[in-house]
mmCIF file of C-alpha atoms in Angstrom:
data_model
loop_
_atom_site.group_PDB
_atom_site.id
_atom_site.type_symbol
_atom_site.label_atom_id
_atom_site.label_comp_id
_atom_site.label_asym_id
_atom_site.label_seq_id
_atom_site.Cartn_x
_atom_site.Cartn_y
_atom_site.Cartn_z
ATOM 1 C CA MET G 1 -6.201 -24.678 8.263
ATOM 2 C CA ASP G 2 -9.069 -22.232 8.838
ATOM 3 C CA ALA G 3 -8.829 -19.035 6.789
ATOM 4 C CA ILE G 4 -10.848 -16.100 5.542
ATOM 5 C CA LEU G 5 -11.264 -14.888 1.995
ATOM 6 C CA VAL G 6 -10.938 -11.143 1.347
ATOM 7 C CA ILE G 7 -12.470 -9.763 -1.857
ATOM 8 C CA ASN G 8 -11.852 -6.348 -3.382
ATOM 9 C CA ALA G 9 -13.942 -6.114 -6.548
ATOM 10 C CA GLY G 10 -13.426 -3.432 -9.196
ATOM 11 C CA SER G 11 -15.075 -2.631 -12.501
ATOM 12 C CA SER G 12 -13.145 -5.218 -14.545
ATOM 13 C CA SER G 13 -11.036 -7.018 -11.974
ATOM 14 C CA LEU G 14 -11.395 -9.073 -8.828
ATOM 15 C CA LYS G 15 -8.599 -8.959 -6.254
ATOM 16 C CA PHE G 16 -8.636 -11.541 -3.502
ATOM 17 C CA GLN G 17 -6.449 -12.762 -0.671
ATOM 18 C CA VAL G 18 -6.646 -15.673 1.704
ATOM 19 C CA PHE G 19 -5.540 -14.986 5.277
ATOM 20 C CA GLY G 20 -4.747 -17.621 7.876
ATOM 21 C CA ALA G 21 -6.856 -17.588 11.040
ATOM 22 C CA ALA G 22 -4.225 -18.895 13.446
ATOM 23 C CA ASP G 23 -3.625 -15.438 14.948
ATOM 24 C CA ILE G 24 -6.670 -13.199 14.618
ATOM 25 C CA GLY G 25 -4.725 -10.231 15.947
ATOM 26 C CA ASN G 26 -2.112 -10.499 13.211
ATOM 27 C CA PRO G 27 -3.574 -12.038 10.045
ATOM 28 C CA HIS G 28 -1.010 -13.207 7.513
ATOM 29 C CA HIS G 29 -1.716 -13.804 3.855
ATOM 30 C CA LEU G 30 -1.464 -17.323 2.476
ATOM 31 C CA ILE G 31 -2.615 -16.689 -1.085
ATOM 32 C CA LYS G 32 -2.886 -13.512 -3.122
ATOM 33 C CA GLY G 33 -4.707 -13.461 -6.429
ATOM 34 C CA GLN G 34 -6.471 -11.471 -9.083
ATOM 35 C CA VAL G 35 -8.847 -12.049 -11.957
ATOM 36 C CA ASP G 36 -8.441 -9.191 -14.419
ATOM 37 C CA GLY G 37 -9.661 -8.498 -17.927
ATOM 38 C CA ILE G 38 -13.144 -9.703 -16.986
ATOM 39 C CA GLY G 39 -15.437 -9.834 -20.028
ATOM 40 C CA ALA G 40 -12.551 -9.238 -22.428
ATOM 41 C CA ARG G 41 -9.387 -11.263 -21.793
ATOM 42 C CA PRO G 42 -9.882 -12.818 -18.350
ATOM 43 C CA ARG G 43 -6.771 -13.983 -16.555
ATOM 44 C CA LEU G 44 -6.465 -15.662 -13.152
ATOM 45 C CA ARG G 45 -3.143 -15.248 -11.349
ATOM 46 C CA THR G 46 -2.233 -16.262 -7.812
ATOM 47 C CA VAL G 47 0.899 -16.425 -5.671
ATOM 48 C CA ASP G 48 1.575 -17.948 -2.276
ATOM 49 C CA GLU G 49 2.927 -16.257 0.856
ATOM 50 C CA SER G 50 6.471 -16.558 -0.524
ATOM 51 C CA ASN G 51 5.371 -14.904 -3.786
ATOM 52 C CA HIS G 52 5.728 -18.170 -5.726
ATOM 53 C CA GLN G 53 3.313 -18.460 -8.635
ATOM 54 C CA LEU G 54 0.478 -20.933 -8.096
ATOM 55 C CA ILE G 55 -1.524 -20.384 -11.267
ATOM 56 C CA ASP G 56 -1.518 -18.114 -14.309
ATOM 57 C CA LYS G 57 -4.421 -19.050 -16.540
ATOM 58 C CA THR G 58 -6.314 -17.222 -19.241
ATOM 59 C CA PHE G 59 -9.987 -17.740 -20.065
ATOM 60 C CA THR G 60 -12.306 -16.782 -22.866
ATOM 61 C CA ALA G 61 -14.651 -13.838 -22.426
ATOM 62 C CA ASP G 62 -17.569 -16.288 -22.464
ATOM 63 C CA GLU G 63 -16.075 -18.301 -19.607
ATOM 64 C CA ILE G 64 -15.721 -15.237 -17.339
ATOM 65 C CA PRO G 65 -18.057 -12.532 -18.676
ATOM 66 C CA ASP G 66 -18.735 -10.816 -15.338
ATOM 67 C CA LEU G 67 -17.803 -10.543 -11.665
ATOM 68 C CA PRO G 68 -20.048 -13.360 -10.378
ATOM 69 C CA ARG G 69 -18.405 -15.773 -12.826
ATOM 70 C CA ALA G 70 -14.974 -14.437 -11.817
ATOM 71 C CA THR G 71 -15.867 -15.141 -8.183
ATOM 72 C CA MET G 72 -16.945 -18.661 -9.110
ATOM 73 C CA ALA G 73 -13.720 -19.275 -11.060
ATOM 74 C CA ALA G 74 -11.550 -18.078 -8.175
ATOM 75 C CA GLY G 75 -13.603 -20.119 -5.714
ATOM 76 C CA ALA G 76 -13.381 -23.262 -7.853
ATOM 77 C CA TRP G 77 -9.602 -22.910 -8.017
ATOM 78 C CA LEU G 78 -9.385 -22.445 -4.249
ATOM 79 C CA ARG G 79 -11.483 -25.563 -3.683
ATOM 80 C CA ARG G 80 -9.216 -27.564 -5.995
ATOM 81 C CA VAL G 81 -6.127 -26.390 -4.127
ATOM 82 C CA ASN G 82 -7.918 -27.429 -0.928
ATOM 83 C CA THR G 83 -5.148 -26.337 1.432
ATOM 84 C CA VAL G 84 -7.393 -24.153 3.585
ATOM 85 C CA ASN G 85 -10.895 -24.148 5.000
ATOM 86 C CA ILE G 86 -12.575 -20.820 4.171
ATOM 87 C CA ILE G 87 -14.724 -19.946 7.189
ATOM 88 C CA ALA G 88 -15.768 -16.388 6.236
ATOM 89 C CA ALA G 89 -15.406 -13.699 3.574
ATOM 90 C CA GLY G 90 -14.646 -10.009 4.010
ATOM 91 C CA HIS G 91 -15.562 -7.516 1.288
ATOM 92 C CA ARG G 92 -14.628 -3.971 0.389
ATOM 93 C CA VAL G 93 -17.838 -2.007 -0.116
ATOM 94 C CA VAL G 94 -17.289 1.557 -1.255
ATOM 95 C CA HIS G 95 -20.427 3.243 0.082
ATOM 96 C CA GLY G 96 -21.953 2.611 3.505
ATOM 97 C CA GLY G 97 -24.277 5.609 3.286
ATOM 98 C CA PRO G 98 -25.595 7.134 6.513
ATOM 99 C CA ASP G 99 -26.474 3.717 7.902
ATOM 100 C CA TYR G 100 -23.132 2.025 8.498
ATOM 101 C CA ASP G 101 -20.120 3.536 10.193
ATOM 102 C CA ARG G 102 -18.201 0.306 10.845
ATOM 103 C CA PRO G 103 -17.914 -3.247 9.447
ATOM 104 C CA VAL G 104 -21.105 -5.291 9.550
ATOM 105 C CA MET G 105 -22.200 -8.893 9.089
ATOM 106 C CA ILE G 106 -24.143 -9.108 5.836
ATOM 107 C CA ASP G 107 -27.713 -10.368 5.735
ATOM 108 C CA GLY G 108 -30.637 -9.733 3.426
ATOM 109 C CA GLU G 109 -31.536 -6.402 5.036
ATOM 110 C CA VAL G 110 -27.957 -5.115 4.895
ATOM 111 C CA LEU G 111 -27.599 -6.143 1.254
ATOM 112 C CA SER G 112 -30.875 -4.415 0.394
ATOM 113 C CA ARG G 113 -29.728 -1.194 2.055
ATOM 114 C CA LEU G 114 -26.357 -1.262 0.327
ATOM 115 C CA GLU G 115 -28.050 -1.650 -3.041
ATOM 116 C CA ARG G 116 -29.691 1.741 -2.471
ATOM 117 C CA TYR G 117 -26.299 3.428 -2.625
ATOM 118 C CA ALA G 118 -25.416 2.079 -6.079
ATOM 119 C CA PRO G 119 -26.373 5.407 -7.748
ATOM 120 C CA LEU G 120 -23.861 7.167 -5.458
ATOM 121 C CA ALA G 121 -21.014 4.880 -6.559
ATOM 122 C CA PRO G 122 -22.071 3.390 -9.903
ATOM 123 C CA LEU G 123 -18.554 2.256 -10.876
ATOM 124 C CA HIS G 124 -18.022 0.470 -7.577
ATOM 125 C CA GLN G 125 -21.085 -0.458 -5.517
ATOM 126 C CA PRO G 126 -22.714 -2.905 -7.971
ATOM 127 C CA ASN G 127 -19.356 -4.632 -8.459
ATOM 128 C CA ASN G 128 -18.711 -4.771 -4.720
ATOM 129 C CA LEU G 129 -22.070 -6.456 -4.157
ATOM 130 C CA ALA G 130 -21.893 -8.954 -7.040
ATOM 131 C CA PRO G 131 -19.370 -11.305 -5.329
ATOM 132 C CA ILE G 132 -21.412 -11.126 -2.118
ATOM 133 C CA ARG G 133 -24.459 -12.464 -3.947
ATOM 134 C CA ALA G 134 -22.393 -15.099 -5.749
ATOM 135 C CA LEU G 135 -20.891 -16.409 -2.511
ATOM 136 C CA ALA G 136 -24.280 -16.324 -0.773
ATOM 137 C CA GLN G 137 -25.578 -18.698 -3.437
ATOM 138 C CA GLN G 138 -22.573 -21.013 -3.253
ATOM 139 C CA ARG G 139 -22.024 -20.928 0.513
ATOM 140 C CA PRO G 140 -25.198 -19.608 2.182
ATOM 141 C CA GLU G 141 -23.987 -20.767 5.613
ATOM 142 C CA MET G 142 -20.716 -18.824 5.433
ATOM 143 C CA PRO G 143 -20.532 -15.451 7.229
ATOM 144 C CA GLN G 144 -19.785 -12.471 5.008
ATOM 145 C CA ILE G 145 -18.636 -9.096 6.326
ATOM 146 C CA ALA G 146 -18.838 -5.706 4.591
ATOM 147 C CA CYS G 147 -16.059 -3.189 5.254
ATOM 148 C CA PHE G 148 -16.803 0.329 4.072
ATOM 149 C CA ASP G 149 -14.620 2.947 2.403
ATOM 150 C CA THR G 150 -16.791 5.645 3.971
ATOM 151 C CA ALA G 151 -16.558 4.422 7.579
ATOM 152 C CA PHE G 152 -13.145 5.900 8.450
ATOM 153 C CA HIS G 153 -14.422 9.417 7.726
ATOM 154 C CA ARG G 154 -17.632 9.219 9.748
ATOM 155 C CA GLY G 155 -16.218 11.113 12.745
ATOM 156 C CA HIS G 156 -15.898 14.429 10.874
ATOM 157 C CA ALA G 157 -17.083 17.568 12.637
ATOM 158 C CA PRO G 158 -20.431 18.943 11.424
ATOM 159 C CA VAL G 159 -18.743 21.873 9.666
ATOM 160 C CA ALA G 160 -16.782 19.390 7.553
ATOM 161 C CA ASP G 161 -19.616 16.894 7.179
ATOM 162 C CA ARG G 162 -22.306 19.271 5.899
ATOM 163 C CA TYR G 163 -23.124 20.925 2.621
ATOM 164 C CA ALA G 164 -24.743 24.375 2.717
ATOM 165 C CA ILE G 165 -28.155 22.925 1.848
ATOM 166 C CA PRO G 166 -31.404 22.494 3.822
ATOM 167 C CA GLU G 167 -31.397 20.147 6.811
ATOM 168 C CA ARG G 168 -33.974 17.821 5.268
ATOM 169 C CA LEU G 169 -31.454 16.705 2.658
ATOM 170 C CA TYR G 170 -28.843 16.005 5.320
ATOM 171 C CA GLU G 171 -31.444 13.883 7.112
ATOM 172 C CA GLU G 172 -31.815 11.894 3.880
ATOM 173 C CA GLY G 173 -28.080 11.264 3.829
ATOM 174 C CA VAL G 174 -26.817 14.012 1.513
ATOM 175 C CA ARG G 175 -23.489 14.820 3.155
ATOM 176 C CA ARG G 176 -19.730 14.670 2.613
ATOM 177 C CA TYR G 177 -18.772 11.045 3.219
ATOM 178 C CA GLY G 178 -15.234 10.727 1.892
ATOM 179 C CA PHE G 179 -13.849 7.509 0.387
ATOM 180 C CA HIS G 180 -10.694 5.339 0.245
ATOM 181 C CA GLY G 181 -11.209 4.974 3.989
ATOM 182 C CA LEU G 182 -9.788 1.448 4.198
ATOM 183 C CA SER G 183 -6.581 2.700 2.594
ATOM 184 C CA TYR G 184 -6.340 5.694 4.926
ATOM 185 C CA GLU G 185 -7.069 3.550 7.963
ATOM 186 C CA TYR G 186 -4.286 1.161 6.978
ATOM 187 C CA VAL G 187 -1.803 4.003 6.413
ATOM 188 C CA ALA G 188 -2.713 5.603 9.752
ATOM 189 C CA THR G 189 -2.105 2.248 11.450
ATOM 190 C CA ARG G 190 1.121 1.663 9.557
ATOM 191 C CA LEU G 191 2.487 5.086 10.492
ATOM 192 C CA ARG G 192 2.269 4.131 14.156
ATOM 193 C CA GLU G 193 4.705 1.333 13.346
ATOM 194 C CA VAL G 194 7.136 2.988 10.921
ATOM 195 C CA ALA G 195 7.006 6.625 12.024
ATOM 196 C CA PRO G 196 5.595 6.750 15.563
ATOM 197 C CA GLN G 197 7.084 10.194 16.156
ATOM 198 C CA ILE G 198 4.648 11.798 13.695
ATOM 199 C CA ALA G 199 1.719 9.340 13.648
ATOM 200 C CA ALA G 200 -0.462 11.548 15.884
ATOM 201 C CA GLN G 201 0.524 14.835 14.271
ATOM 202 C CA ARG G 202 -0.895 16.825 11.335
ATOM 203 C CA ILE G 203 -0.658 14.588 8.266
ATOM 204 C CA ILE G 204 -1.979 14.639 4.718
ATOM 205 C CA VAL G 205 -2.244 11.258 3.021
ATOM 206 C CA ALA G 206 -2.500 11.305 -0.775
ATOM 207 C CA HIS G 207 -4.126 8.157 -2.180
ATOM 208 C CA LEU G 208 -3.190 8.655 -5.817
ATOM 209 C CA GLY G 209 -4.313 6.058 -8.331
ATOM 210 C CA SER G 210 -6.932 5.696 -11.036
ATOM 211 C CA GLY G 211 -9.240 6.808 -8.260
ATOM 212 C CA ALA G 212 -7.593 9.589 -6.269
ATOM 213 C CA SER G 213 -8.291 11.497 -3.091
ATOM 214 C CA MET G 214 -6.512 13.055 -0.123
ATOM 215 C CA CYS G 215 -7.239 12.905 3.582
ATOM 216 C CA ALA G 216 -6.220 15.095 6.532
ATOM 217 C CA LEU G 217 -5.276 13.060 9.606
ATOM 218 C CA LEU G 218 -4.986 14.346 13.176
ATOM 219 C CA GLN G 219 -4.299 11.961 16.039
ATOM 220 C CA GLY G 220 -4.573 9.203 13.425
ATOM 221 C CA ARG G 221 -8.191 10.082 12.617
ATOM 222 C CA SER G 222 -9.733 11.573 9.492
ATOM 223 C CA VAL G 223 -10.778 15.207 9.958
ATOM 224 C CA GLU G 224 -11.262 16.209 6.307
ATOM 225 C CA SER G 225 -11.245 14.622 2.858
ATOM 226 C CA THR G 226 -11.246 15.817 -0.739
ATOM 227 C CA MET G 227 -14.114 13.485 -1.688
ATOM 228 C CA GLY G 228 -17.703 14.122 -0.669
ATOM 229 C CA PHE G 229 -21.171 12.702 -1.361
ATOM 230 C CA THR G 230 -19.844 10.546 -4.197
ATOM 231 C CA ALA G 231 -16.451 9.444 -5.513
ATOM 232 C CA LEU G 232 -16.610 12.168 -8.195
ATOM 233 C CA ASP G 233 -15.407 15.027 -5.998
ATOM 234 C CA GLY G 234 -11.969 16.399 -5.239
ATOM 235 C CA LEU G 235 -8.922 15.503 -7.334
ATOM 236 C CA PRO G 236 -9.054 14.746 -11.059
ATOM 237 C CA MET G 237 -8.850 10.982 -11.576
ATOM 238 C CA GLY G 238 -8.399 8.504 -14.394
ATOM 239 C CA THR G 239 -11.869 9.026 -15.858
ATOM 240 C CA ARG G 240 -13.551 11.280 -13.246
ATOM 241 C CA PRO G 241 -13.252 15.095 -13.246
ATOM 242 C CA GLY G 242 -12.899 15.741 -9.528
ATOM 243 C CA GLN G 243 -14.160 19.080 -8.228
ATOM 244 C CA ILE G 244 -16.522 20.679 -10.741
ATOM 245 C CA ASP G 245 -19.007 23.538 -10.612
ATOM 246 C CA PRO G 246 -22.552 22.086 -10.308
ATOM 247 C CA GLY G 247 -23.467 24.617 -12.977
ATOM 248 C CA VAL G 248 -21.577 22.470 -15.483
ATOM 249 C CA VAL G 249 -23.977 19.618 -14.749
ATOM 250 C CA LEU G 250 -26.954 21.961 -15.191
ATOM 251 C CA TYR G 251 -25.472 23.150 -18.490
ATOM 252 C CA LEU G 252 -25.087 19.594 -19.768
ATOM 253 C CA ILE G 253 -28.728 18.874 -18.958
ATOM 254 C CA ALA G 254 -30.364 22.168 -19.950
ATOM 255 C CA GLN G 255 -28.212 23.254 -22.883
ATOM 256 C CA LYS G 256 -26.785 20.007 -24.244
ATOM 257 C CA GLY G 257 -29.962 17.996 -23.710
ATOM 258 C CA MET G 258 -28.218 15.194 -21.843
ATOM 259 C CA SER G 259 -30.250 12.916 -19.597
ATOM 260 C CA ALA G 260 -29.267 12.327 -15.973
ATOM 261 C CA ALA G 261 -28.045 8.846 -16.911
ATOM 262 C CA ALA G 262 -25.940 10.240 -19.751
ATOM 263 C CA VAL G 263 -24.407 12.881 -17.489
ATOM 264 C CA GLN G 264 -23.601 10.240 -14.884
ATOM 265 C CA ASP G 265 -21.899 8.051 -17.466
ATOM 266 C CA PHE G 266 -20.000 11.065 -18.845
ATOM 267 C CA LEU G 267 -18.712 12.178 -15.432
ATOM 268 C CA TYR G 268 -17.657 8.708 -14.341
ATOM 269 C CA ARG G 269 -16.193 7.391 -17.594
ATOM 270 C CA GLU G 270 -15.193 10.190 -19.989
ATOM 271 C CA CYS G 271 -13.556 12.897 -17.898
ATOM 272 C CA GLY G 272 -10.429 13.206 -15.737
ATOM 273 C CA LEU G 273 -7.071 12.402 -17.307
ATOM 274 C CA LYS G 274 -8.811 10.555 -20.117
ATOM 275 C CA GLY G 275 -10.995 13.525 -20.961
ATOM 276 C CA LEU G 276 -8.228 16.123 -20.742
ATOM 277 C CA SER G 277 -5.678 14.126 -22.711
ATOM 278 C CA GLY G 278 -8.003 12.528 -25.225
ATOM 279 C CA ILE G 279 -5.600 9.602 -25.067
ATOM 280 C CA SER G 280 -5.733 7.534 -21.885
ATOM 281 C CA ASN G 281 -6.577 7.428 -18.206
ATOM 282 C CA ASP G 282 -3.238 5.701 -17.475
ATOM 283 C CA VAL G 283 -0.554 8.012 -16.082
ATOM 284 C CA ARG G 284 2.198 5.743 -17.388
ATOM 285 C CA GLU G 285 0.933 6.048 -20.936
ATOM 286 C CA LEU G 286 0.539 9.814 -20.635
ATOM 287 C CA MET G 287 4.104 10.185 -19.382
ATOM 288 C CA GLU G 288 5.442 8.278 -22.376
ATOM 289 C CA THR G 289 3.885 10.551 -24.998
ATOM 290 C CA ASP G 290 4.888 14.048 -26.076
ATOM 291 C CA SER G 291 1.269 15.046 -26.709
ATOM 292 C CA VAL G 292 0.458 18.591 -25.582
ATOM 293 C CA ALA G 293 -2.901 17.381 -24.278
ATOM 294 C CA ALA G 294 -1.244 14.593 -22.252
ATOM 295 C CA THR G 295 1.144 17.134 -20.731
ATOM 296 C CA LEU G 296 -1.796 19.355 -19.815
ATOM 297 C CA ALA G 297 -3.590 16.431 -18.154
ATOM 298 C CA LEU G 298 -0.589 15.655 -15.951
ATOM 299 C CA ASP G 299 0.010 19.340 -15.198
ATOM 300 C CA HIS G 300 -3.633 19.674 -14.164
ATOM 301 C CA PHE G 301 -3.381 16.625 -11.899
ATOM 302 C CA VAL G 302 -0.286 17.958 -10.133
ATOM 303 C CA TYR G 303 -1.772 21.446 -9.844
ATOM 304 C CA ARG G 304 -5.000 20.202 -8.262
ATOM 305 C CA VAL G 305 -3.140 17.962 -5.801
ATOM 306 C CA GLY G 306 -1.204 21.053 -4.713
ATOM 307 C CA LEU G 307 -4.378 23.131 -4.353
ATOM 308 C CA HIS G 308 -6.145 20.499 -2.278
ATOM 309 C CA ALA G 309 -3.060 20.036 -0.119
ATOM 310 C CA GLY G 310 -3.391 23.707 0.812
ATOM 311 C CA MET G 311 -7.039 23.190 1.750
ATOM 312 C CA LEU G 312 -6.243 20.197 3.937
ATOM 313 C CA ALA G 313 -3.292 21.960 5.569
ATOM 314 C CA ALA G 314 -5.686 24.791 6.458
ATOM 315 C CA ALA G 315 -8.104 22.281 7.988
ATOM 316 C CA LEU G 316 -5.244 20.909 10.104
ATOM 317 C CA GLY G 317 -3.853 24.313 11.044
ATOM 318 C CA GLY G 318 -0.464 23.405 9.602
ATOM 319 C CA LEU G 319 1.355 20.357 8.297
ATOM 320 C CA ASP G 320 3.903 18.008 9.849
ATOM 321 C CA ALA G 321 3.983 15.172 7.295
ATOM 322 C CA PHE G 322 2.796 14.254 3.819
ATOM 323 C CA VAL G 323 2.321 10.617 2.767
ATOM 324 C CA PHE G 324 2.080 9.176 -0.746
ATOM 325 C CA THR G 325 0.226 5.905 -1.263
ATOM 326 C CA ALA G 326 -1.642 3.834 -3.928
ATOM 327 C CA GLY G 327 -0.572 3.113 -7.513
ATOM 328 C CA ILE G 328 0.700 6.522 -8.641
ATOM 329 C CA GLY G 329 1.815 7.626 -5.191
ATOM 330 C CA GLU G 330 3.829 4.472 -4.596
ATOM 331 C CA ASN G 331 5.339 4.054 -8.067
ATOM 332 C CA SER G 332 5.828 7.401 -9.805
ATOM 333 C CA ALA G 333 8.938 9.171 -8.533
ATOM 334 C CA VAL G 334 8.463 11.839 -11.207
ATOM 335 C CA LEU G 335 4.968 12.849 -10.089
ATOM 336 C CA ARG G 336 5.969 12.648 -6.426
ATOM 337 C CA ALA G 337 8.757 15.130 -7.124
ATOM 338 C CA ARG G 338 6.438 17.462 -9.020
ATOM 339 C CA ILE G 339 3.836 17.390 -6.260
ATOM 340 C CA VAL G 340 6.422 18.079 -3.547
ATOM 341 C CA GLU G 341 7.469 21.179 -5.514
ATOM 342 C CA LYS G 342 3.902 22.410 -5.037
ATOM 343 C CA LEU G 343 4.326 21.944 -1.277
ATOM 344 C CA ALA G 344 7.497 24.036 -1.029
ATOM 345 C CA TRP G 345 5.551 26.938 0.497
ATOM 346 C CA LEU G 346 4.737 24.612 3.408
ATOM 347 C CA GLY G 347 8.422 23.879 3.887
ATOM 348 C CA ALA G 348 8.535 20.551 2.020
ATOM 349 C CA ALA G 349 11.796 19.568 0.336
ATOM 350 C CA LEU G 350 12.649 16.300 -1.377
ATOM 351 C CA ASP G 351 15.653 14.012 -1.132
ATOM 352 C CA ALA G 352 15.964 13.186 -4.836
ATOM 353 C CA GLY G 353 17.942 9.990 -4.277
ATOM 354 C CA ALA G 354 15.539 8.635 -1.676
ATOM 355 C CA ASN G 355 12.619 9.505 -3.924
ATOM 356 C CA GLU G 356 14.098 7.672 -6.924
ATOM 357 C CA ALA G 357 14.766 4.655 -4.706
ATOM 358 C CA GLY G 358 11.179 4.665 -3.394
ATOM 359 C CA SER G 359 12.397 4.829 0.207
ATOM 360 C CA LEU G 360 10.028 5.093 3.143
ATOM 361 C CA LEU G 361 11.244 8.616 4.008
ATOM 362 C CA ILE G 362 11.894 10.769 0.947
ATOM 363 C CA SER G 363 12.170 14.261 2.451
ATOM 364 C CA SER G 364 15.528 15.957 2.782
ATOM 365 C CA ALA G 365 17.146 16.821 6.104
ATOM 366 C CA ARG G 366 16.217 20.501 5.624
ATOM 367 C CA SER G 367 12.531 19.795 4.981
ATOM 368 C CA ARG G 368 10.151 21.152 7.615
ATOM 369 C CA VAL G 369 7.549 18.625 6.414
ATOM 370 C CA LEU G 370 8.416 14.934 6.579
ATOM 371 C CA ILE G 371 7.486 13.130 3.363
ATOM 372 C CA TYR G 372 6.823 9.386 3.265
ATOM 373 C CA VAL G 373 5.899 6.687 0.773
ATOM 374 C CA VAL G 374 3.737 4.086 2.513
ATOM 375 C CA PRO G 375 2.305 1.252 0.372
ATOM 376 C CA THR G 376 -1.329 0.672 1.195
ATOM 377 C CA ASP G 377 -2.957 -2.688 1.931
ATOM 378 C CA GLU G 378 -6.740 -2.481 1.884
ATOM 379 C CA GLU G 379 -7.072 -6.269 1.879
ATOM 380 C CA LEU G 380 -5.129 -6.611 5.146
ATOM 381 C CA MET G 381 -7.344 -3.946 6.709
ATOM 382 C CA ILE G 382 -10.430 -5.880 5.608
ATOM 383 C CA ALA G 383 -8.944 -9.072 7.053
ATOM 384 C CA ARG G 384 -8.368 -7.408 10.415
ATOM 385 C CA HIS G 385 -11.933 -6.099 10.539
ATOM 386 C CA THR G 386 -13.342 -9.454 9.480
ATOM 387 C CA PHE G 387 -11.431 -11.380 12.129
ATOM 388 C CA ALA G 388 -12.393 -8.828 14.782
ATOM 389 C CA LEU G 389 -16.075 -9.030 13.934
ATOM 390 C CA LEU G 390 -16.018 -12.834 13.859
ATOM 391 C CA ALA G 391 -14.322 -12.879 17.245
ATOM 392 C CA GLY G 392 -16.834 -10.459 18.706
ATOM 393 C CA ALA G 393 -14.165 -7.827 19.280
ATOM 394 C CA ALA G 394 -16.039 -5.242 17.202
ATOM 395 C CA ALA G 395 -19.307 -3.735 18.366
ATOM 396 C CA PRO G 396 -22.418 -4.323 16.246
ATOM 397 C CA ALA G 397 -22.738 -1.978 13.299
ATOM 398 C CA ARG G 398 -24.187 1.313 14.440
ATOM 399 C CA ARG G 399 -27.106 2.473 12.372
ATOM 400 C CA SER G 400 -27.181 6.240 12.472
ATOM 401 C CA ALA G 401 -30.694 6.688 11.102
ATOM 402 C CA GLY G 402 -29.645 9.410 8.717
ATOM 403 C CA ARG G 403 -27.666 11.441 11.266
#
């Protein structure tokens, strides 16, 4: 059976899925897997389409020290299973910069351009590109497609797209991109299926996980996002601060003597929930402790989600629905309830029982804002784009030449 491989690479994990190519309009997953603990305690786990375990194997750190070796290990296992013929690979790439506003077939020029954006997404871009290089060495004849987290937001109006800085910097690509676009695109598509009555209305989607952002949807399209030029902006995250006065960065450089590299590492790895709590970047761990600092970190997270919801509601001119997705949004009934309390001024009210059960619709009958929990599926979105591009259904990638 012909199939495609979808790869979603993180900082210390490699998620992958294999999708059958029998129906390009409706790809279905055959195998779902993950290599986590890369460089520390690597572990390869896979399940089939019926969620039956296929392998659960641990490795030494020397056997899988990095993402290329993780890609090779996953590929070697797939070849041994030998139940499918991988004809192409689709990849999540966080930053498409000003050049790419839709999925694109990867070649040497594309890869070179994407490498330029590594400083704008240092936790993600290098890791996204590592499996691409590994597969290019193993299977140079196999098509590879890049799907961008920034692409879904590229239709923003100029007033939302721009910073109040000189035009020459905008021409260079300094603008508000927005991220988690593959997740938002999937949720927008899914809403047309599960809640068609509101899918085209004024919606805020909250992608809440270790990386967190929110997006305002109108007519199923992104009109505003909490993230901007990089994935540092907006909501506080696991290890990233979210919105911060640029003067803080100047202070760290001028008064604390930190280099640009040190500031970058600090903002990406030492802030957010981890920095506030001094304990962990994991919400589950913070909720299990009675530490005052952990409580403050969670309070801050909820508070900032509420503030940014107000901003996005203003951009939409009102609010008809609010959607939770991603790890925290899908799994934490407690934080969902706390966030909905912050939306009471918009008319949001929770059905406590539905929320505890993790139902699709968790708003009460009296709520003026419908509240949903919609699990995201970035890998399925990548599969759809990959099949479409292979079939010629998608137009060639549009290069916007900095505009």
